[in-house]
CSV table of C-alpha atoms and ligand atoms in Angstrom, one decimal:
chain,number,residue,atom,x,y,z
A,1,MET,CA,-0.8,-41.9,-17.4
A,2,ILE,CA,2.3,-42.8,-19.5
A,3,TYR,CA,6.0,-42.3,-17.6
A,4,THR,CA,9.1,-40.8,-18.8
A,5,THR,CA,12.0,-39.2,-17.2
A,6,GLY,CA,10.9,-36.0,-16.3
A,7,VAL,CA,8.4,-33.0,-16.7
A,8,VAL,CA,10.7,-31.4,-19.6
A,9,PRO,CA,11.5,-34.3,-21.8
A,10,ALA,CA,7.6,-34.9,-21.4
A,11,ILE,CA,7.0,-31.5,-23.0
A,12,SER,CA,9.4,-31.3,-25.7
A,13,ALA,CA,7.7,-35.4,-26.1
A,14,VAL,CA,4.4,-34.1,-26.6
A,15,LEU,CA,4.9,-31.1,-28.0
A,16,GLN,CA,7.4,-33.6,-30.8
A,17,ALA,CA,4.9,-35.2,-31.1
A,18,LEU,CA,2.2,-32.9,-32.4
A,19,CYS,CA,3.6,-29.9,-33.8
A,20,LYS,CA,4.4,-28.8,-37.1
A,21,GLU,CA,7.7,-26.8,-37.8
A,22,GLY,CA,6.5,-22.6,-36.1
A,23,ASP,CA,3.8,-24.1,-34.9
A,24,LYS,CA,3.6,-21.1,-32.2
A,25,VAL,CA,3.4,-21.7,-28.1
A,26,VAL,CA,1.5,-19.3,-25.6
A,27,ILE,CA,3.5,-19.6,-22.7
A,28,LEU,CA,3.5,-16.6,-19.7
A,29,SER,CA,5.8,-14.2,-19.2
A,30,PRO,CA,7.5,-14.6,-16.7
A,31,SER,CA,8.5,-17.6,-17.8
A,32,TYR,CA,10.6,-21.2,-16.1
A,33,ASN,CA,13.5,-20.8,-18.8
A,34,CYS,CA,13.3,-24.8,-19.8
A,35,PHE,CA,10.3,-23.9,-21.4
A,36,PHE,CA,12.2,-21.6,-24.4
A,37,SER,CA,14.3,-24.8,-25.1
A,38,SER,CA,11.9,-26.6,-25.1
A,39,ILE,CA,10.1,-24.8,-28.3
A,40,ARG,CA,12.9,-24.2,-29.0
A,41,ASN,CA,14.3,-27.5,-30.0
A,42,SER,CA,10.8,-28.7,-31.1
A,43,ARG,CA,11.0,-26.8,-33.7
A,44,CYS,CA,8.2,-24.0,-32.1
A,45,VAL,CA,8.3,-20.7,-31.8
A,46,ALA,CA,7.0,-19.2,-28.5
A,47,SER,CA,4.7,-16.1,-28.1
A,48,GLU,CA,4.7,-14.7,-24.3
A,49,SER,CA,2.1,-13.1,-23.1
A,50,GLU,CA,3.0,-11.3,-20.0
A,51,LEU,CA,1.8,-11.0,-17.4
A,52,LEU,CA,0.2,-8.4,-15.6
A,53,GLN,CA,1.5,-6.4,-12.1
A,54,LYS,CA,-0.9,-5.4,-10.0
A,55,ASP,CA,0.0,-4.6,-6.1
A,56,ASN,CA,2.5,-7.2,-5.9
A,57,HIS,CA,0.9,-10.0,-7.4
A,58,PHE,CA,0.5,-11.3,-11.2
A,59,GLU,CA,-2.2,-11.8,-12.9
A,60,ILE,CA,-3.5,-12.7,-16.6
A,61,ASP,CA,-3.6,-10.1,-19.5
A,62,TRP,CA,-7.0,-11.7,-21.2
A,63,ASN,CA,-6.9,-9.8,-23.6
A,64,ASP,CA,-2.9,-9.8,-24.9
A,65,LEU,CA,-3.5,-14.1,-24.4
A,66,GLU,CA,-6.8,-14.3,-26.2
A,67,GLN,CA,-4.9,-12.5,-29.7
A,68,ARG,CA,-1.9,-15.2,-28.7
A,69,MET,CA,-4.1,-17.7,-28.9
A,70,GLN,CA,-6.0,-17.0,-32.1
A,71,THR,CA,-2.6,-17.9,-33.6
A,72,ALA,CA,-1.2,-20.4,-31.6
A,73,ARG,CA,-1.9,-24.1,-32.1
A,74,PHE,CA,-0.4,-24.9,-28.3
A,75,PHE,CA,-0.4,-23.2,-24.3
A,76,LEU,CA,2.5,-24.7,-22.4
A,77,LEU,CA,0.3,-23.9,-18.9
A,78,CYS,CA,2.6,-23.5,-16.0
A,79,ASN,CA,0.0,-24.6,-13.4
A,80,PRO,CA,1.2,-23.3,-10.4
A,81,HIS,CA,3.5,-20.6,-12.3
A,82,ASN,CA,7.3,-20.8,-11.6
A,83,PRO,CA,8.3,-18.3,-11.5
A,84,THR,CA,5.3,-15.8,-9.6
A,85,GLY,CA,4.2,-18.2,-7.3
A,86,ARG,CA,0.6,-18.2,-8.1
A,87,PHE,CA,-1.9,-20.6,-8.0
A,88,TRP,CA,-4.3,-20.5,-10.8
A,89,THR,CA,-7.8,-19.8,-9.6
A,90,ALA,CA,-10.5,-22.1,-10.6
A,91,ASP,CA,-12.0,-19.2,-13.0
A,92,GLU,CA,-9.1,-18.0,-14.7
A,93,LEU,CA,-7.7,-21.9,-15.2
A,94,LYS,CA,-11.5,-22.2,-16.7
A,95,ARG,CA,-11.2,-19.2,-18.3
A,96,MET,CA,-8.2,-20.1,-19.8
A,97,ALA,CA,-9.7,-23.7,-21.0
A,98,ARG,CA,-12.4,-22.5,-22.8
A,99,MET,CA,-10.3,-20.1,-24.4
A,100,ALA,CA,-8.0,-22.4,-25.5
A,101,GLU,CA,-11.4,-24.8,-26.4
A,102,LYS,CA,-12.7,-22.0,-28.6
A,103,TYR,CA,-9.5,-21.8,-30.6
A,104,GLY,CA,-8.0,-25.0,-30.9
A,105,VAL,CA,-5.6,-24.9,-28.1
A,106,PHE,CA,-3.3,-27.7,-27.4
A,107,VAL,CA,-2.9,-26.6,-23.6
A,108,ILE,CA,0.7,-28.9,-21.7
A,109,SER,CA,-0.4,-28.6,-18.3
A,110,ASP,CA,3.2,-28.7,-15.9
A,111,GLU,CA,2.1,-29.5,-12.4
A,112,ILE,CA,5.3,-30.0,-11.2
A,113,HIS,CA,5.1,-27.8,-8.3
A,114,CYS,CA,1.7,-28.9,-7.5
A,115,GLU,CA,2.1,-29.6,-3.9
A,116,PHE,CA,4.1,-26.3,-3.1
A,117,ALA,CA,0.3,-24.6,-1.7
A,118,PHE,CA,0.6,-22.2,0.7
A,119,GLU,CA,-1.6,-22.8,4.1
A,120,GLY,CA,-5.3,-21.8,2.6
A,121,GLN,CA,-4.3,-21.5,-1.3
A,122,HIS,CA,-5.8,-23.8,-3.3
A,123,TYR,CA,-4.3,-26.3,-6.3
A,124,THR,CA,-6.2,-26.9,-9.2
A,125,PRO,CA,-5.9,-29.7,-11.7
A,126,TYR,CA,-6.1,-28.8,-14.8
A,127,THR,CA,-8.1,-31.9,-15.8
A,128,THR,CA,-10.8,-30.6,-13.5
A,129,VAL,CA,-11.3,-27.8,-15.7
A,130,ALA,CA,-10.6,-29.0,-19.2
A,131,GLU,CA,-12.6,-28.2,-21.8
A,132,GLY,CA,-12.5,-31.3,-24.5
A,133,ASP,CA,-9.4,-33.1,-24.5
A,134,ASN,CA,-7.1,-31.7,-26.4
A,135,TYR,CA,-4.8,-31.5,-23.6
A,136,CYS,CA,-2.7,-33.4,-21.0
A,137,VAL,CA,-1.1,-32.8,-17.7
A,138,CYS,CA,2.5,-33.6,-16.9
A,139,THR,CA,3.2,-33.6,-12.8
A,140,SER,CA,6.0,-35.3,-11.1
A,141,CYS,CA,7.3,-36.0,-7.1
A,142,SER,CA,10.0,-35.3,-7.7
A,143,LYS,CA,10.3,-31.0,-7.0
A,144,ALA,CA,8.3,-31.8,-3.0
A,145,PHE,CA,10.3,-34.5,-2.4
A,146,ASN,CA,13.0,-33.6,-3.8
A,147,VAL,CA,14.3,-36.7,-6.0
A,148,ALA,CA,14.9,-35.1,-9.2
A,149,GLY,CA,17.9,-37.4,-9.5
A,150,LEU,CA,15.3,-40.2,-9.3
A,151,GLN,CA,14.1,-39.1,-13.6
A,152,MET,CA,10.6,-40.1,-12.9
A,153,ALA,CA,7.3,-37.6,-13.8
A,154,ASN,CA,4.4,-38.5,-15.7
A,155,ILE,CA,2.1,-37.5,-18.5
A,156,PHE,CA,-2.0,-37.4,-17.8
A,157,CYS,CA,-3.5,-37.7,-21.8
A,158,PRO,CA,-7.4,-37.7,-21.8
A,159,SER,CA,-7.8,-39.9,-24.4
A,160,GLU,CA,-5.9,-43.2,-25.9
A,161,THR,CA,-5.2,-41.5,-29.2
A,162,LEU,CA,-3.5,-39.0,-27.7
A,163,LEU,CA,-1.8,-41.7,-25.3
A,164,GLN,CA,-0.3,-44.0,-28.3
A,165,LYS,CA,0.9,-41.1,-30.0
A,166,VAL,CA,2.6,-39.3,-26.7
A,167,ASP,CA,3.9,-43.2,-25.9
A,168,LYS,CA,4.9,-43.3,-29.6
A,169,GLN,CA,7.0,-40.4,-29.7
A,170,ILE,CA,8.6,-40.5,-25.7
A,171,ASN,CA,9.7,-43.9,-27.7
A,172,VAL,CA,11.4,-42.8,-30.9
A,173,VAL,CA,13.3,-40.0,-28.6
A,174,GLU,CA,14.0,-43.0,-25.7
A,175,ILE,CA,13.3,-41.4,-22.6
A,176,CYS,CA,10.3,-44.2,-22.3
A,177,ASP,CA,12.6,-46.1,-20.1
A,178,VAL,CA,12.5,-44.6,-16.2
A,179,ASN,CA,15.5,-45.2,-13.3
A,180,PRO,CA,13.5,-48.2,-11.7
A,181,PHE,CA,13.6,-46.8,-8.5
A,182,GLY,CA,11.8,-43.7,-9.3
A,183,PRO,CA,7.7,-45.8,-9.8
A,184,VAL,CA,9.0,-47.0,-5.9
A,185,ALA,CA,9.5,-43.3,-4.8
A,186,MET,CA,7.0,-42.0,-6.2
A,187,GLU,CA,5.2,-44.7,-4.9
A,188,ALA,CA,6.3,-43.9,-1.1
A,189,ALA,CA,6.0,-40.2,-1.9
A,190,TYR,CA,2.7,-40.2,-2.1
A,191,SER,CA,1.1,-42.4,0.4
A,192,GLU,CA,0.1,-41.6,3.4
A,193,ASP,CA,3.6,-40.7,5.5
A,194,GLY,CA,4.3,-38.8,2.6
A,195,TRP,CA,1.3,-36.6,3.1
A,196,GLU,CA,2.8,-36.0,6.8
A,197,TRP,CA,6.0,-35.1,5.6
A,198,LEU,CA,5.0,-32.5,2.9
A,199,GLN,CA,2.7,-31.1,5.2
A,200,GLU,CA,5.8,-30.6,7.4
A,201,LEU,CA,8.0,-29.2,4.5
A,202,MET,CA,5.3,-26.6,3.4
A,203,GLN,CA,4.9,-25.0,7.1
A,204,TYR,CA,8.7,-24.8,6.6
A,205,ILE,CA,8.9,-23.4,3.5
A,206,GLU,CA,6.2,-20.8,4.3
A,207,GLY,CA,8.4,-19.6,7.1
A,208,ASN,CA,10.7,-19.3,5.2
A,209,TYR,CA,8.7,-16.8,2.6
A,210,ARG,CA,7.7,-14.9,5.9
A,211,TYR,CA,11.2,-14.9,6.9
A,212,LEU,CA,12.4,-13.3,3.9
A,213,LYS,CA,9.3,-10.9,3.3
A,214,GLU,CA,10.0,-9.5,7.0
A,215,ARG,CA,13.8,-9.0,6.5
A,216,ILE,CA,13.4,-7.3,2.4
A,217,ARG,CA,10.6,-4.9,4.5
A,218,THR,CA,12.8,-4.4,7.2
A,219,GLU,CA,16.6,-4.4,6.3
A,220,MET,CA,16.4,-3.7,2.0
A,221,PRO,CA,12.8,-1.3,2.3
A,222,MET,CA,13.9,-0.7,-2.0
A,223,LEU,CA,13.3,-4.1,-2.6
A,224,GLU,CA,9.6,-5.6,-3.5
A,225,VAL,CA,8.7,-9.5,-2.8
A,226,THR,CA,6.0,-10.7,-4.9
A,227,GLU,CA,3.3,-12.1,-3.0
A,228,MET,CA,2.8,-15.4,-3.6
A,229,GLU,CA,0.4,-18.6,-3.0
A,230,GLY,CA,2.7,-21.1,-2.6
A,231,THR,CA,6.1,-23.1,-4.4
A,232,TYR,CA,9.7,-22.2,-3.5
A,233,LEU,CA,11.0,-19.6,-5.3
A,234,ALA,CA,10.9,-16.1,-4.4
A,235,TRP,CA,10.4,-13.5,-7.1
A,236,VAL,CA,12.1,-10.6,-6.2
A,237,ASN,CA,11.6,-6.6,-7.5
A,238,CYS,CA,15.4,-5.2,-8.1
A,239,LYS,CA,14.9,-2.4,-10.4
A,240,ALA,CA,16.2,-0.1,-7.2
A,241,LEU,CA,19.8,-2.3,-7.3
A,242,LEU,CA,20.0,-1.2,-11.4
A,243,HIS,CA,22.3,1.7,-12.1
A,244,GLY,CA,24.5,2.3,-15.4
A,245,GLY,CA,26.7,-0.8,-15.5
A,246,ILE,CA,24.2,-2.9,-13.7
A,247,SER,CA,21.8,-2.2,-16.1
A,248,ASP,CA,20.0,-5.4,-15.8
A,249,SER,CA,19.5,-8.9,-13.3
A,250,GLU,CA,21.7,-11.0,-15.5
A,251,LYS,CA,24.9,-8.2,-14.5
A,252,LEU,CA,23.1,-8.1,-11.0
A,253,GLU,CA,23.4,-11.7,-10.7
A,254,GLN,CA,27.0,-11.3,-11.4
A,255,ASP,CA,27.8,-8.3,-9.4
A,256,ILE,CA,26.3,-9.6,-6.3
A,257,ALA,CA,28.0,-12.8,-6.5
A,258,GLU,CA,31.1,-11.6,-7.2
A,259,LYS,CA,31.0,-8.8,-4.5
A,260,THR,CA,29.3,-11.0,-1.6
A,261,GLY,CA,29.5,-14.9,-2.7
A,262,VAL,CA,25.7,-15.0,-3.0
A,263,LEU,CA,24.3,-16.2,-6.7
A,264,PHE,CA,20.7,-15.6,-7.0
A,265,ASN,CA,19.0,-16.5,-10.1
A,266,GLY,CA,18.5,-13.1,-12.6
A,267,GLY,CA,15.3,-12.8,-14.1
A,268,LEU,CA,16.1,-12.3,-17.5
A,269,LEU,CA,16.2,-16.3,-17.4
A,270,TYR,CA,12.9,-16.5,-17.6
A,271,GLY,CA,12.5,-13.8,-20.6
A,272,GLU,CA,12.8,-10.3,-20.9
A,273,SER,CA,10.0,-9.3,-18.5
A,274,GLY,CA,11.9,-10.7,-15.5
A,275,HIS,CA,14.7,-7.9,-16.5
A,276,ASN,CA,14.1,-6.2,-13.1
A,277,TYR,CA,13.9,-9.2,-11.0
A,278,ILE,CA,16.2,-12.2,-9.0
A,279,ARG,CA,14.4,-15.6,-7.8
A,280,ILE,CA,15.5,-16.8,-5.0
A,281,ASN,CA,15.2,-20.6,-3.8
A,282,MET,CA,13.9,-20.5,-0.1
A,283,ALA,CA,14.2,-25.2,-0.5
A,284,CYS,CA,16.5,-24.5,1.9
A,285,PRO,CA,17.5,-25.2,5.4
A,286,ARG,CA,17.1,-21.7,7.2
A,287,ALA,CA,20.4,-20.8,8.3
A,288,THR,CA,21.4,-20.7,4.3
A,289,LEU,CA,18.6,-18.5,3.3
A,290,GLU,CA,19.4,-16.2,6.8
A,291,LYS,CA,23.2,-16.5,5.0
A,292,ALA,CA,21.7,-15.9,1.1
A,293,LEU,CA,19.5,-12.6,2.8
A,294,SER,CA,22.9,-11.2,5.0
A,295,GLY,CA,24.9,-11.3,1.5
A,296,LEU,CA,21.8,-9.3,-0.1
A,297,LYS,CA,21.5,-6.3,2.5
A,298,ASN,CA,25.3,-5.9,2.8
A,299,TYR,CA,25.0,-5.7,-1.2
A,300,THR,CA,22.0,-3.4,-1.0
A,301,ALA,CA,24.0,-0.9,1.3
A,302,ARG,CA,26.8,-0.5,-1.6
A,303,VAL,CA,24.9,0.6,-4.0
B,1,PLP,C1,7.7,-25.7,-13.6
B,1,PLP,C2,9.3,-26.6,-14.0
B,1,PLP,N1,8.7,-27.1,-14.9
B,1,PLP,C3,9.3,-28.3,-15.0
B,1,PLP,C4,11.0,-28.2,-14.1
B,1,PLP,C5,11.5,-29.4,-14.2
B,1,PLP,O1,11.3,-31.1,-14.6
B,1,PLP,P1,12.4,-32.2,-15.1
B,1,PLP,O2,13.6,-32.5,-13.9
B,1,PLP,O3,10.9,-33.5,-14.5
B,1,PLP,O4,12.2,-31.9,-16.5
B,1,PLP,C6,11.3,-27.6,-13.4
B,1,PLP,C7,12.4,-27.2,-12.5
B,1,PLP,O5,12.7,-25.9,-11.7
B,1,PLP,C8,10.2,-26.9,-13.0
B,1,PLP,O6,10.2,-25.6,-12.0
């Protein structure tokens, strides 16, 4: 395991340590926006496997994923998945791992949201399903414990050879020295006190999700909230609000902001498949979420 200054720098460093220009990197789309920039900045090419939507829930298109793996060198996995809130099951992850092994694809698993499982849901680390040692896993306590400002992340490598390659690249791009407060914060976060705090946090966030779902169901029934298993980012289908000049979620984001003063994330930021969606960050006090949803409600009443 090695430290570095963030999960995005870690992903870029791993790619850059191992890739050739033009290598294809499979991602599941919609996808966390920095995956696109990390792939681009590493002079690789994103190959987006679009998730299938079934009953307000997202699933992998296995045929499409397999086809893409056949010509790719990397699979950049978001486990759990931002922005759809999927906690991939052990079976799903095993199937991905088997495919990656079959086609010689290197897997980078970003597990930064791993602590945010809703009650009854389960996080499966990629390390527990991996086949062979053609992978690495990136984690950080920065999301769950809100210490992103301390710039601290971990890269787990299953072999010494890989660790040395990644370590070299981390030194080349000068992201090997972390803020000295980072490791101290990480130790505190992963101690028992941190665990108790996290349980309370998760109850609060899940309460926010239930609150959001109920308000949208009763007050804005034209919108659809994705069924999530965890994370703090709600993925909401707003197709019913698109019309004329407001033809995609980027324009919708701007229009809602102008008319109500509330800024959501337009789904296009996460790839073409986010065309109809907005992403709502629920890691905030309930009062903030209440205000944001009242703004959204006022907006829907005007359309
Ligand atoms: C899936 C995912 N990975 C990485 C990051 C950012 O990580 P870092 O700040 O450690 O670079 C985020 C932040 O939103 C994220 O959602």
